[in-house]
Tab-separated table of C-alpha atoms in Angstrom:
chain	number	residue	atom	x	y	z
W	1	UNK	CA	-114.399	-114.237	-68.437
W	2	UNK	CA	-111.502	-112.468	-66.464
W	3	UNK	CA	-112.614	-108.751	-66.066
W	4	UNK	CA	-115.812	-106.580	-66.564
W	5	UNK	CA	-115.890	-102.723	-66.757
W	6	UNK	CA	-118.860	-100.606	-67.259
W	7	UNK	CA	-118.142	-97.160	-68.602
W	8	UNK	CA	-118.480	-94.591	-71.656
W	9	UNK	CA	-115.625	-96.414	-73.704
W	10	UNK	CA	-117.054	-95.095	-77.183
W	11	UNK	CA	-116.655	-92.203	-75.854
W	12	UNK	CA	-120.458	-90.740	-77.020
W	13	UNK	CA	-122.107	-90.408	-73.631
W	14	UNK	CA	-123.537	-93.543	-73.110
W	15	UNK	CA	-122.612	-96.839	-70.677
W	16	UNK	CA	-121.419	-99.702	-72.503
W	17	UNK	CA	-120.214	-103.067	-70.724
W	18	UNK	CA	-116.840	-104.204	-71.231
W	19	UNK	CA	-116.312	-107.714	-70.984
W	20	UNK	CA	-112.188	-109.578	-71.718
W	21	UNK	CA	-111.710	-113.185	-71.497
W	22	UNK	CA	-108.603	-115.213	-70.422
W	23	UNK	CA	-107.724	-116.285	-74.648
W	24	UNK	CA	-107.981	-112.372	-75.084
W	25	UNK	CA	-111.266	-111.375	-76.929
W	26	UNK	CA	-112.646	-107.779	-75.858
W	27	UNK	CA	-116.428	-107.462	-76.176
W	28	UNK	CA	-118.123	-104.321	-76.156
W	29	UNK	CA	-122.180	-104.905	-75.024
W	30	UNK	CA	-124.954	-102.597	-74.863
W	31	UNK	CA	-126.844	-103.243	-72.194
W	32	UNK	CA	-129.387	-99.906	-72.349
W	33	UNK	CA	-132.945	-100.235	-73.538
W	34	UNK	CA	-134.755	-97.548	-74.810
W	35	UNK	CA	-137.759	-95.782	-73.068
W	36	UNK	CA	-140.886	-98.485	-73.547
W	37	UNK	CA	-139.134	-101.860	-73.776
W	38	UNK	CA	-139.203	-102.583	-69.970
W	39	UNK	CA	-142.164	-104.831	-70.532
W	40	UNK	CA	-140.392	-106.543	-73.580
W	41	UNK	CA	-139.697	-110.470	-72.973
W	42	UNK	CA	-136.317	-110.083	-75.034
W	43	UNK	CA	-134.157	-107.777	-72.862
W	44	UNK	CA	-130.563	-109.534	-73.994
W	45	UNK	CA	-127.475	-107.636	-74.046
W	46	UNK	CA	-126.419	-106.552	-77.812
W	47	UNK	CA	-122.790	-107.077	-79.052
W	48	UNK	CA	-121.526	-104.023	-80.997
W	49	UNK	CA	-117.831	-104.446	-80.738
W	50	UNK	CA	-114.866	-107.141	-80.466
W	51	UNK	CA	-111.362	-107.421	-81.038
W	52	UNK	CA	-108.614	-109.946	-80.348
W	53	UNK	CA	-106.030	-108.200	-77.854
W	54	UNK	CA	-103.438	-109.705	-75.700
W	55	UNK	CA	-104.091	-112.908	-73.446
W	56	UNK	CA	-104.609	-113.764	-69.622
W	57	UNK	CA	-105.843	-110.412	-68.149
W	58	UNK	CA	-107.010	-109.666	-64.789
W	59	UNK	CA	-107.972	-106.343	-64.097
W	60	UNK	CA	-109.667	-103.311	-65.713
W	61	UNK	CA	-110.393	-99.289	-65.162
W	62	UNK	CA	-112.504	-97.629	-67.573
W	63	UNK	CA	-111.893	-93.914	-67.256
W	64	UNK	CA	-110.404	-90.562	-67.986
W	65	UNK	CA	-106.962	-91.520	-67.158
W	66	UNK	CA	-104.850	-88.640	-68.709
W	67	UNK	CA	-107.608	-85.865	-68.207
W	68	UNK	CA	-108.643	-85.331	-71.278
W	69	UNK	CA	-112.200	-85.631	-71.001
W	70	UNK	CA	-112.268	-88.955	-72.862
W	71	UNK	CA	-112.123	-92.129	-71.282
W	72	UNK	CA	-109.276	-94.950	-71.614
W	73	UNK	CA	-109.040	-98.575	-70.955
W	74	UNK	CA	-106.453	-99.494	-68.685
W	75	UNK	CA	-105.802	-103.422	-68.366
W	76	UNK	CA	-103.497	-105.623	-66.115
W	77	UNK	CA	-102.205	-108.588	-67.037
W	78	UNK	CA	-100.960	-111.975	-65.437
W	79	UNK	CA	-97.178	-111.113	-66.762
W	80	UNK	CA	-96.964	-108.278	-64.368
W	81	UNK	CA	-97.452	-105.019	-67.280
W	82	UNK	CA	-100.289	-102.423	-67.516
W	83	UNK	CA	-101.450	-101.168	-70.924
W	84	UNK	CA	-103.932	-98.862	-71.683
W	85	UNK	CA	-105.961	-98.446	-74.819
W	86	UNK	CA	-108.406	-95.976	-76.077
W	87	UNK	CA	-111.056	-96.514	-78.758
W	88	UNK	CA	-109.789	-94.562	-81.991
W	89	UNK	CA	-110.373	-94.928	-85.456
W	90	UNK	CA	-107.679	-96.885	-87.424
W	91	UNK	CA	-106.907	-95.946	-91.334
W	92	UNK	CA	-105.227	-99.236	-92.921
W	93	UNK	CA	-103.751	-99.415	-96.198
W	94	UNK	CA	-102.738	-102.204	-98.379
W	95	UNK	CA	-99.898	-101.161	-100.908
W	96	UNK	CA	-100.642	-104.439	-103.191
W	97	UNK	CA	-104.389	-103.873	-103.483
W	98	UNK	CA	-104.315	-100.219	-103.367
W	99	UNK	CA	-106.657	-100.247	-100.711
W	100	UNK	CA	-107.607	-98.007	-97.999
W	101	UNK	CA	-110.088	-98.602	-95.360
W	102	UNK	CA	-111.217	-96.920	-91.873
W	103	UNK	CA	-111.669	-99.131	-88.858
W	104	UNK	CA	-112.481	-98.342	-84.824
W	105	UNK	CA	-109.780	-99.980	-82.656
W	106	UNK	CA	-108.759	-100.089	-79.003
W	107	UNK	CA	-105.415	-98.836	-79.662
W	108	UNK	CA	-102.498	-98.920	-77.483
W	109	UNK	CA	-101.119	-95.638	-76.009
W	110	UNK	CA	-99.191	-96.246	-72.416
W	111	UNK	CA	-97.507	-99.622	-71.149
W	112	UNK	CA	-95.546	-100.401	-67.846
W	113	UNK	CA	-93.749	-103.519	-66.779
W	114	UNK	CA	-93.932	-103.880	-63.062
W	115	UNK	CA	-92.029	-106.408	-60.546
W	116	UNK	CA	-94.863	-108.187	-58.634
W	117	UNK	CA	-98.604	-108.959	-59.557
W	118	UNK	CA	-101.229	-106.467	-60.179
W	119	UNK	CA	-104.643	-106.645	-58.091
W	120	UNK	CA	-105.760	-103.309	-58.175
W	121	UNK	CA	-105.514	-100.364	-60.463
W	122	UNK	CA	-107.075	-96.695	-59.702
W	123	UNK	CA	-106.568	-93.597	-61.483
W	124	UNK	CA	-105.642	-90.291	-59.225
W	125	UNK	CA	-103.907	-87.082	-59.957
W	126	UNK	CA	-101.883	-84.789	-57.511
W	127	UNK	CA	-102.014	-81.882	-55.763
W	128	UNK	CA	-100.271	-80.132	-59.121
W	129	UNK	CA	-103.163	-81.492	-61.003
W	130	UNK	CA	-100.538	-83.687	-62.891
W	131	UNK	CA	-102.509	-87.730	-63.963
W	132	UNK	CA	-100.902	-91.195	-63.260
W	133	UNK	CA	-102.402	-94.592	-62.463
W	134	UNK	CA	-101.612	-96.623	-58.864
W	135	UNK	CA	-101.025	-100.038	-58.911
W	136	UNK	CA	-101.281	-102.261	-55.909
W	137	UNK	CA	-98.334	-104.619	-55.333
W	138	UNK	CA	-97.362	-106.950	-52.698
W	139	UNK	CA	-96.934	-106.670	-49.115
W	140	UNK	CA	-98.652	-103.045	-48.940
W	141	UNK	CA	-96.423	-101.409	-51.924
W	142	UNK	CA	-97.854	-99.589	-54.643
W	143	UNK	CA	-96.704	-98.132	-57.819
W	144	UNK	CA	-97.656	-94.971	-58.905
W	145	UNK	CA	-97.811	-95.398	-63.329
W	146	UNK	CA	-96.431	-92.218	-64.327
W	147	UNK	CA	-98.601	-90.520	-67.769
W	148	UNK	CA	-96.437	-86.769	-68.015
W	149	UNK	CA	-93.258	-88.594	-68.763
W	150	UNK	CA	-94.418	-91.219	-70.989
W	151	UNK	CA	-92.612	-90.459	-74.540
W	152	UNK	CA	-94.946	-90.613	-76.854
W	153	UNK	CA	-94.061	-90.328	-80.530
W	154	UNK	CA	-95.898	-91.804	-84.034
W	155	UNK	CA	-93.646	-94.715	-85.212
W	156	UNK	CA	-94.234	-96.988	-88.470
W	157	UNK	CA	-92.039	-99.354	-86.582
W	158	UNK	CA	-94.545	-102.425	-85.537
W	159	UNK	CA	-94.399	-104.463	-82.737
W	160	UNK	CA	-96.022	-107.694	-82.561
W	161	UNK	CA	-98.328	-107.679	-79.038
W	162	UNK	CA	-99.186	-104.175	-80.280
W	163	UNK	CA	-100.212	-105.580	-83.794
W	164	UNK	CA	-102.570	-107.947	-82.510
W	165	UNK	CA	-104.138	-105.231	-79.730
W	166	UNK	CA	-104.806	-102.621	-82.608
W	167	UNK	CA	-105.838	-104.563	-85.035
W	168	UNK	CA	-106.761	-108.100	-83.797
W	169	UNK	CA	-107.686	-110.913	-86.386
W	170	UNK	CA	-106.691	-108.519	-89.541
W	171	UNK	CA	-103.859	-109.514	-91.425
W	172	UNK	CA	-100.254	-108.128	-90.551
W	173	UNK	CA	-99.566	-106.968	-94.580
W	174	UNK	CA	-102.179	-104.598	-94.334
W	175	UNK	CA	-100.469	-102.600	-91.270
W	176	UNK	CA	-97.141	-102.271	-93.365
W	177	UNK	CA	-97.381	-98.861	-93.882
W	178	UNK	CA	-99.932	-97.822	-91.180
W	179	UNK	CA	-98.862	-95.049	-88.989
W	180	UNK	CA	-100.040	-94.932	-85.366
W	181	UNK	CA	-99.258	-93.722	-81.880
W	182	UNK	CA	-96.585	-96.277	-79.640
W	183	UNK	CA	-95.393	-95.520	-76.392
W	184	UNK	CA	-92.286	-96.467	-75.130
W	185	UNK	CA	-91.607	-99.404	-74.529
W	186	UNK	CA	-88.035	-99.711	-72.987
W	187	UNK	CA	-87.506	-101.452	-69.516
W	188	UNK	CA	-87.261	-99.615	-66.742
W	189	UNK	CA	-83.731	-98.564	-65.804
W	190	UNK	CA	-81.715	-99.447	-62.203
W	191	UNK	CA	-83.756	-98.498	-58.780
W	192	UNK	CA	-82.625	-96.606	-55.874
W	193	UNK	CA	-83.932	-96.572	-52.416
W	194	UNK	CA	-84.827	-93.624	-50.651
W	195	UNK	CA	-86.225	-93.792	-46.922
W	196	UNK	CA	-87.944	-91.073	-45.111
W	197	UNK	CA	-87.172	-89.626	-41.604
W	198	UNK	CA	-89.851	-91.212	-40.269
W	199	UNK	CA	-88.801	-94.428	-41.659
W	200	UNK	CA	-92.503	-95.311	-42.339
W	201	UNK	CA	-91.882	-95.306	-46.120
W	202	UNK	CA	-89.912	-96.018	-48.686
W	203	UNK	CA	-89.146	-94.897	-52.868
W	204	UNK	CA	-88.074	-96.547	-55.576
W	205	UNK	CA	-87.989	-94.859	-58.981
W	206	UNK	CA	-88.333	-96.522	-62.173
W	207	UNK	CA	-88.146	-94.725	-66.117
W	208	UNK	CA	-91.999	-94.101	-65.300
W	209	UNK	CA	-93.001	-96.462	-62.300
W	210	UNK	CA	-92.154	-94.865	-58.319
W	211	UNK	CA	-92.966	-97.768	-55.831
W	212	UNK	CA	-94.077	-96.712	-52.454
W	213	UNK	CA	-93.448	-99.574	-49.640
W	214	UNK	CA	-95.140	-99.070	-46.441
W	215	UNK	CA	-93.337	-100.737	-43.264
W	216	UNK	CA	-96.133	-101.550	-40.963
W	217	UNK	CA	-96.977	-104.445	-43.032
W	218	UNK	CA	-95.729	-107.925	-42.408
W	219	UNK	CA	-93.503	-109.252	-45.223
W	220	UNK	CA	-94.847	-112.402	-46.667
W	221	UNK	CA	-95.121	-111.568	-50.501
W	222	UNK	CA	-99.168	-110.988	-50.260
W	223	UNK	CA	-101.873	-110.025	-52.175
W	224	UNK	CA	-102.712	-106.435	-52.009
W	225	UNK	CA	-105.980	-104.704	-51.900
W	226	UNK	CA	-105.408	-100.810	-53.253
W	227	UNK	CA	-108.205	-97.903	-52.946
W	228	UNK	CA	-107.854	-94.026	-52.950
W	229	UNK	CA	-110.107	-90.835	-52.490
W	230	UNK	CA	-111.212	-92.173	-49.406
W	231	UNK	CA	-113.274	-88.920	-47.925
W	232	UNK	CA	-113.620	-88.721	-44.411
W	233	UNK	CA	-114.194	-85.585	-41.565
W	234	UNK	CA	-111.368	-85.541	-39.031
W	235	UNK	CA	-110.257	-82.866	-36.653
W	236	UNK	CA	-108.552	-81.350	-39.051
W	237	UNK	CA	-111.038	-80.683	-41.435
W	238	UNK	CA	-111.971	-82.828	-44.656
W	239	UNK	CA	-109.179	-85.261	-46.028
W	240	UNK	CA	-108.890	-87.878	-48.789
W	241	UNK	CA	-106.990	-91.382	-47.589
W	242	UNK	CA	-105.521	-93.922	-49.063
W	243	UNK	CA	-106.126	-97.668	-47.898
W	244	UNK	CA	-104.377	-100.822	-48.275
W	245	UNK	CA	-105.205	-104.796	-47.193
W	246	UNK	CA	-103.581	-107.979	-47.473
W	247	UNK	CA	-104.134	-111.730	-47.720
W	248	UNK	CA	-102.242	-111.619	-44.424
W	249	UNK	CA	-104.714	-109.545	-42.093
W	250	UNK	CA	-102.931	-106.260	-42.514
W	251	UNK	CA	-104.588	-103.225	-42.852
W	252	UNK	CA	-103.184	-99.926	-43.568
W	253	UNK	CA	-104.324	-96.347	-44.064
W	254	UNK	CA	-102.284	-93.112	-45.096
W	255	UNK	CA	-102.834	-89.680	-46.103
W	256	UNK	CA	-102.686	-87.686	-49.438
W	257	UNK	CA	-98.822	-87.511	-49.070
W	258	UNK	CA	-98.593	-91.419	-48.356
W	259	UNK	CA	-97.631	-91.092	-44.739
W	260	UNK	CA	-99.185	-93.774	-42.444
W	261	UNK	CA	-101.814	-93.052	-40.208
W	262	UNK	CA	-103.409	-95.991	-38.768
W	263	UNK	CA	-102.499	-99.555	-39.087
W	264	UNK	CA	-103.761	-102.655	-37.970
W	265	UNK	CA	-103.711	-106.781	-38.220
W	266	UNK	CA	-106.883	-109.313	-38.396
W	267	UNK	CA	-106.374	-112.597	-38.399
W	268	UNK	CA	-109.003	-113.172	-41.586
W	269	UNK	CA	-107.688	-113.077	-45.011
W	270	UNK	CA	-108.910	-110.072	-47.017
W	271	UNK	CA	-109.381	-109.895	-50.638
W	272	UNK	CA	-111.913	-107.158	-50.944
W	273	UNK	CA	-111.745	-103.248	-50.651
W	274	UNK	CA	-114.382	-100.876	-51.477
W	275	UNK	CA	-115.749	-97.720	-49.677
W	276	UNK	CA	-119.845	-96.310	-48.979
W	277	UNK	CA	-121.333	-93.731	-47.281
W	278	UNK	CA	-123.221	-95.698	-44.878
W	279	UNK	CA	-123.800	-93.628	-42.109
W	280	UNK	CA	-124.617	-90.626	-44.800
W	281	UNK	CA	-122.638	-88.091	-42.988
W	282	UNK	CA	-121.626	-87.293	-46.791
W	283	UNK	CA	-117.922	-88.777	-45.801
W	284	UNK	CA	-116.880	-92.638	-46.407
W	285	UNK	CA	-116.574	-95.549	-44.776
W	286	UNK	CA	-114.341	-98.313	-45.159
W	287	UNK	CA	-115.262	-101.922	-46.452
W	288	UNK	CA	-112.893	-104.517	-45.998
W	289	UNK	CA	-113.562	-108.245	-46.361
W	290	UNK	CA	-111.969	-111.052	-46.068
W	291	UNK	CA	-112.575	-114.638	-47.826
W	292	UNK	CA	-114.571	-116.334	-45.032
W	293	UNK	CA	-117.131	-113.659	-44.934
W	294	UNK	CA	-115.874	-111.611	-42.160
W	295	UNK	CA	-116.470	-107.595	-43.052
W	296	UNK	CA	-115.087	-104.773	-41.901
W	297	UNK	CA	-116.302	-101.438	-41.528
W	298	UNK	CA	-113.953	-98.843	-40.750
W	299	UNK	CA	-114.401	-94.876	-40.410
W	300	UNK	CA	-110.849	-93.764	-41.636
W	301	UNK	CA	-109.695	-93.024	-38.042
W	302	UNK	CA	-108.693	-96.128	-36.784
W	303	UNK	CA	-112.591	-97.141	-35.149
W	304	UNK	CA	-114.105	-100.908	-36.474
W	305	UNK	CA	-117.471	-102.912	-36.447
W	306	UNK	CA	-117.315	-106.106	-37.819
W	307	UNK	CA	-120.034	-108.525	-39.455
W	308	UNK	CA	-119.891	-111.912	-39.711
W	309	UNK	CA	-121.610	-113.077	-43.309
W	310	UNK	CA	-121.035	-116.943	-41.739
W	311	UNK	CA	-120.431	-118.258	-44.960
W	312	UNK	CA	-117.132	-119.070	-47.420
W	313	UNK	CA	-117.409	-115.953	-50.646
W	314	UNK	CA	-115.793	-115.846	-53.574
W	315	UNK	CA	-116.892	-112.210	-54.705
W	316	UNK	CA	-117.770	-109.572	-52.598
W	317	UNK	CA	-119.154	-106.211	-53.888
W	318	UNK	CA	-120.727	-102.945	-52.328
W	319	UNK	CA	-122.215	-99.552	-53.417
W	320	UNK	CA	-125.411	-97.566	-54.553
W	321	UNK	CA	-127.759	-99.610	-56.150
W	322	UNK	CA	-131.750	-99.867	-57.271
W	323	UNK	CA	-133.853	-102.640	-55.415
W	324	UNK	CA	-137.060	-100.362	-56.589
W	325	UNK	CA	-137.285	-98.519	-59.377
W	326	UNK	CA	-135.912	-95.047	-58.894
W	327	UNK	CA	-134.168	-95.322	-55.169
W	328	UNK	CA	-130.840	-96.073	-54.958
W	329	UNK	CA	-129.805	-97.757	-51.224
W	330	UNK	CA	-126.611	-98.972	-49.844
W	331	UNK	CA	-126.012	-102.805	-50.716
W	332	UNK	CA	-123.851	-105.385	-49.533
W	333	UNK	CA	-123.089	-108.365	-52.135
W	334	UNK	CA	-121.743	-111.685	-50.486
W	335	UNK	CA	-121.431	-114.682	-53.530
W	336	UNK	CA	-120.579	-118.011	-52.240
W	337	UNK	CA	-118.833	-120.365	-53.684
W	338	UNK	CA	-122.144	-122.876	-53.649
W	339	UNK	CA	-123.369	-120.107	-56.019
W	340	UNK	CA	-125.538	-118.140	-53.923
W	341	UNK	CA	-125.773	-114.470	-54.327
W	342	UNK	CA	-126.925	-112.762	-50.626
W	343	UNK	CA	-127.957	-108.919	-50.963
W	344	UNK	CA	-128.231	-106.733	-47.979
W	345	UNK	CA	-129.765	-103.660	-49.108
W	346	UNK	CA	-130.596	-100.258	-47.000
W	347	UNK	CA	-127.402	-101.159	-45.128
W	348	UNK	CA	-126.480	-98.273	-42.188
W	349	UNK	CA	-124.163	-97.415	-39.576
W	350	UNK	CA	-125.069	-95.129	-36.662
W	351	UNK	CA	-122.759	-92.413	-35.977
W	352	UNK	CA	-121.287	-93.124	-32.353
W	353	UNK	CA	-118.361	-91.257	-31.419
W	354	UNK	CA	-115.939	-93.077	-29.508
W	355	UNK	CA	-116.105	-91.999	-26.086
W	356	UNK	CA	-114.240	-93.048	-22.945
W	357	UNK	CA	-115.621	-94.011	-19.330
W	358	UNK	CA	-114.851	-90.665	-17.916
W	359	UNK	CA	-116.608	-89.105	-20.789
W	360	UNK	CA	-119.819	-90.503	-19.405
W	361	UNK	CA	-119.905	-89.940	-15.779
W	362	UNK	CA	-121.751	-87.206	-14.209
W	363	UNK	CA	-120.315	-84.115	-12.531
W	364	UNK	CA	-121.242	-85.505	-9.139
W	365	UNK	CA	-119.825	-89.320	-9.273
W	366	UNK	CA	-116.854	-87.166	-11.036
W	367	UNK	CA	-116.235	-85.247	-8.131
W	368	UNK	CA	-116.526	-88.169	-5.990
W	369	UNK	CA	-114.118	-90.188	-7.602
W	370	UNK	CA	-111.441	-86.968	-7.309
W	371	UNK	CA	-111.619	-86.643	-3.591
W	372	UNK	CA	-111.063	-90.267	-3.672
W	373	UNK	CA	-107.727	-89.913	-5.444
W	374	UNK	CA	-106.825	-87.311	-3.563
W	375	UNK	CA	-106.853	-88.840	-0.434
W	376	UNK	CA	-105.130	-92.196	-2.422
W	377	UNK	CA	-102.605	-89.351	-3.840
W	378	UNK	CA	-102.983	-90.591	-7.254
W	379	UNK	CA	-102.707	-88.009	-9.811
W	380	UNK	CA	-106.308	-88.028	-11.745
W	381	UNK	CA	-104.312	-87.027	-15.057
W	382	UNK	CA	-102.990	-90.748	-15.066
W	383	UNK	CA	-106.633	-92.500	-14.940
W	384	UNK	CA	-107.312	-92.525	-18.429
W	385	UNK	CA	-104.940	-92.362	-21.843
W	386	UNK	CA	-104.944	-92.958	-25.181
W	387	UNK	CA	-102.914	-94.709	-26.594
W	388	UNK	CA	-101.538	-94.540	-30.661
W	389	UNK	CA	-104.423	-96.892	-31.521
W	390	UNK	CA	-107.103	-95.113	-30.298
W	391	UNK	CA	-107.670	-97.675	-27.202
W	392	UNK	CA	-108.943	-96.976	-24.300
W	393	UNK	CA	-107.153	-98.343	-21.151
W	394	UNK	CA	-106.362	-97.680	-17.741
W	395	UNK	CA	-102.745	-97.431	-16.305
């Protein structure tokens, strides 16, 4: 097993667990039971659909991609492309027999060939309400998967990796005269470059890929952690970041119009990115973790606490979840790779505002220390600064 996604994939209101393998087999499980068999001894998962798609995938997003109120499959594979597939039903014919027949499929509908390897997909839309996909690449670049300009047109031309994703095991003869939706599938033409003032960011512009590269982080051809919506209260009212971490210790976070606000380096190597409201201020907070256990918790303006799990992890998940029946809590997840499974539940932060020394005096040891300066002549402006990292120190 490569990927799992949990989602309304049938499209019928109801959860169903999605489950791809590395030799390409798509399962479709219901895992719901129905009011009365919590006390039954047989509470297995039941199969309901499969189909033979395309080998060696990695990643999956279940949901409504292009904002049509139905929800799509979007998959990631090892060879560096992105399809995306939604559950239809399929007529085939077979000229020889005479034979027509209706089938559900996972048919194909958008692809894009990218130029390093995927670890994260999200689905976003912009300020225009206009829907695309983000991809994480290396070395904090992402791609932003372009839907509007996809040309999409019904073809009886058939390809071969999009014969065996719509129809899997059946026979090619019977899709000879089958008519379906294909994207385009051209490559993506020549790139150019365009750097901002700032010269914080970069943009490269493919048929329908635009890579965004992000200079703050250390060039080393690293895995990248991707995650979006990010809600969090800052001076300037509510905003939604985007954040970004590396195999290398970098961490990155920018706004809605992908300019960089904070950055910073760890010397831990983080594979894991996820966001929870754990100080339930209604805003989130940052989790970033890296492969020896090490956890970050950041409030999207540049303040950290960090845990130490103290043990080696191979998965590392976080969110809302049940420990009793009814009341869902904030949970950490740590797996090892000895195969233990650690949960943290009820998890919360206490909302401290970062304050400075000065901040904390009283008005009488603060109009001590004045007179003091005075008669030193030092200029009490020059005590205490900020610097662009939100540091306290003293010149």
């Amino acid at each position: 097993i490569t990927c799992l996604a949990i989602g309304d994939i049938l499209n019928n209101g109801k959860n169903y667990l999605v489950c791809m393998n590395a030799a390409g087999l798509c399962r479709i499980f219901d895992c719901s039971y129905q009011q009365g068999d919590e006390n039954k001894e047989d509470k297995s998962i039941k199969p309901l659909f499969t189909q033979r798609m395309l080998t060696n995938s990695k990643v999956l997003l279940l949901r409504d991609i292009d904002g049509d109120g139905k929800q799509e499959l979007a998959v990631a594979y090892v060879d560096r492309i992105v399809r995306v597939y939604r559950y239809t039903q399929v007529t085939l014919s077979n000229e020889n027999e005479g034979v027509q027949s209706t089938s559900s499929q996972l048919t194909l509908i958008h692809k894009w060939t990218l130029k390093g390897q995927i670890e994260t997909l999200v689905s976003n839309r912009s300020i225009d309400q206009k829907h695309f996909l983000i991809a994480s690449q290396p070395d904090c670049t992402y791609a932003y998967l372009m839907l509007e300009r996809k040309s999409t047109s019904i073809s009886s031309d058939v390809s071969s990796d999009l014969i065996d994703d719509v129809v899997g095991s059946i026979g090619k003869s019977s899709l000879q005269d089958t008519k379906y939706f294909e994207s385009n599938e051209s490559e993506s033409s020549a790139h150019s470059f365009k750097i901002t003032n700032d010269n914080q960011r970069s943009s490269r512009i493919d048929n329908d890929v635009e890579y965004r590269s992000l200079s703050e982080c250390r060039a080393s051809n690293a895995m990248t952690q991707f995650l979006s919506g990010i809600r969090i209260n800052s001076d300037d009212g509510v905003k939604e970041l985007k954040a970004l971490c590396t195999l290398n210790g970098d961490i990155l976070l920018c706004d809605g119009y992908d300019k960089p606000i904070w950055s910073g380096q760890v010397t831990h190597q983080l594979f894991a990115l996820n966001k929870l409201d754990l100080m339930d201020d209604g805003f989130d907070c940052i989790v970033i973790t890296a492969w020896d256990g090490v956890t970050y918790f950041n409030d999207g303006k540049g303040d950290m606490v960090r845990f130490n799990y103290g043990d080696d992890i191979i998965a590392f998940v976080c969110g809302n979840y049940a420990v009793n029946p009814g009341q869902n809590v904030h949970c950490l997840i740590y797996v090892t790779f000895n195969g233990y499974i650690d949960l943290y539940y009820d998890v919360k932060l206490p909302i401290r505002k970062l304050q400075s020394l000065h901040d904390k005096l009283s008005d009488e040891v603060a109009a001590a220390i004045e007179k003091i300066l005075q008669k030193k002549g030092i200029d009490k402006s020059r005590l205490w600064n900020w610097d662009s990292q939100r540091k306290l120190f003293l010149t």
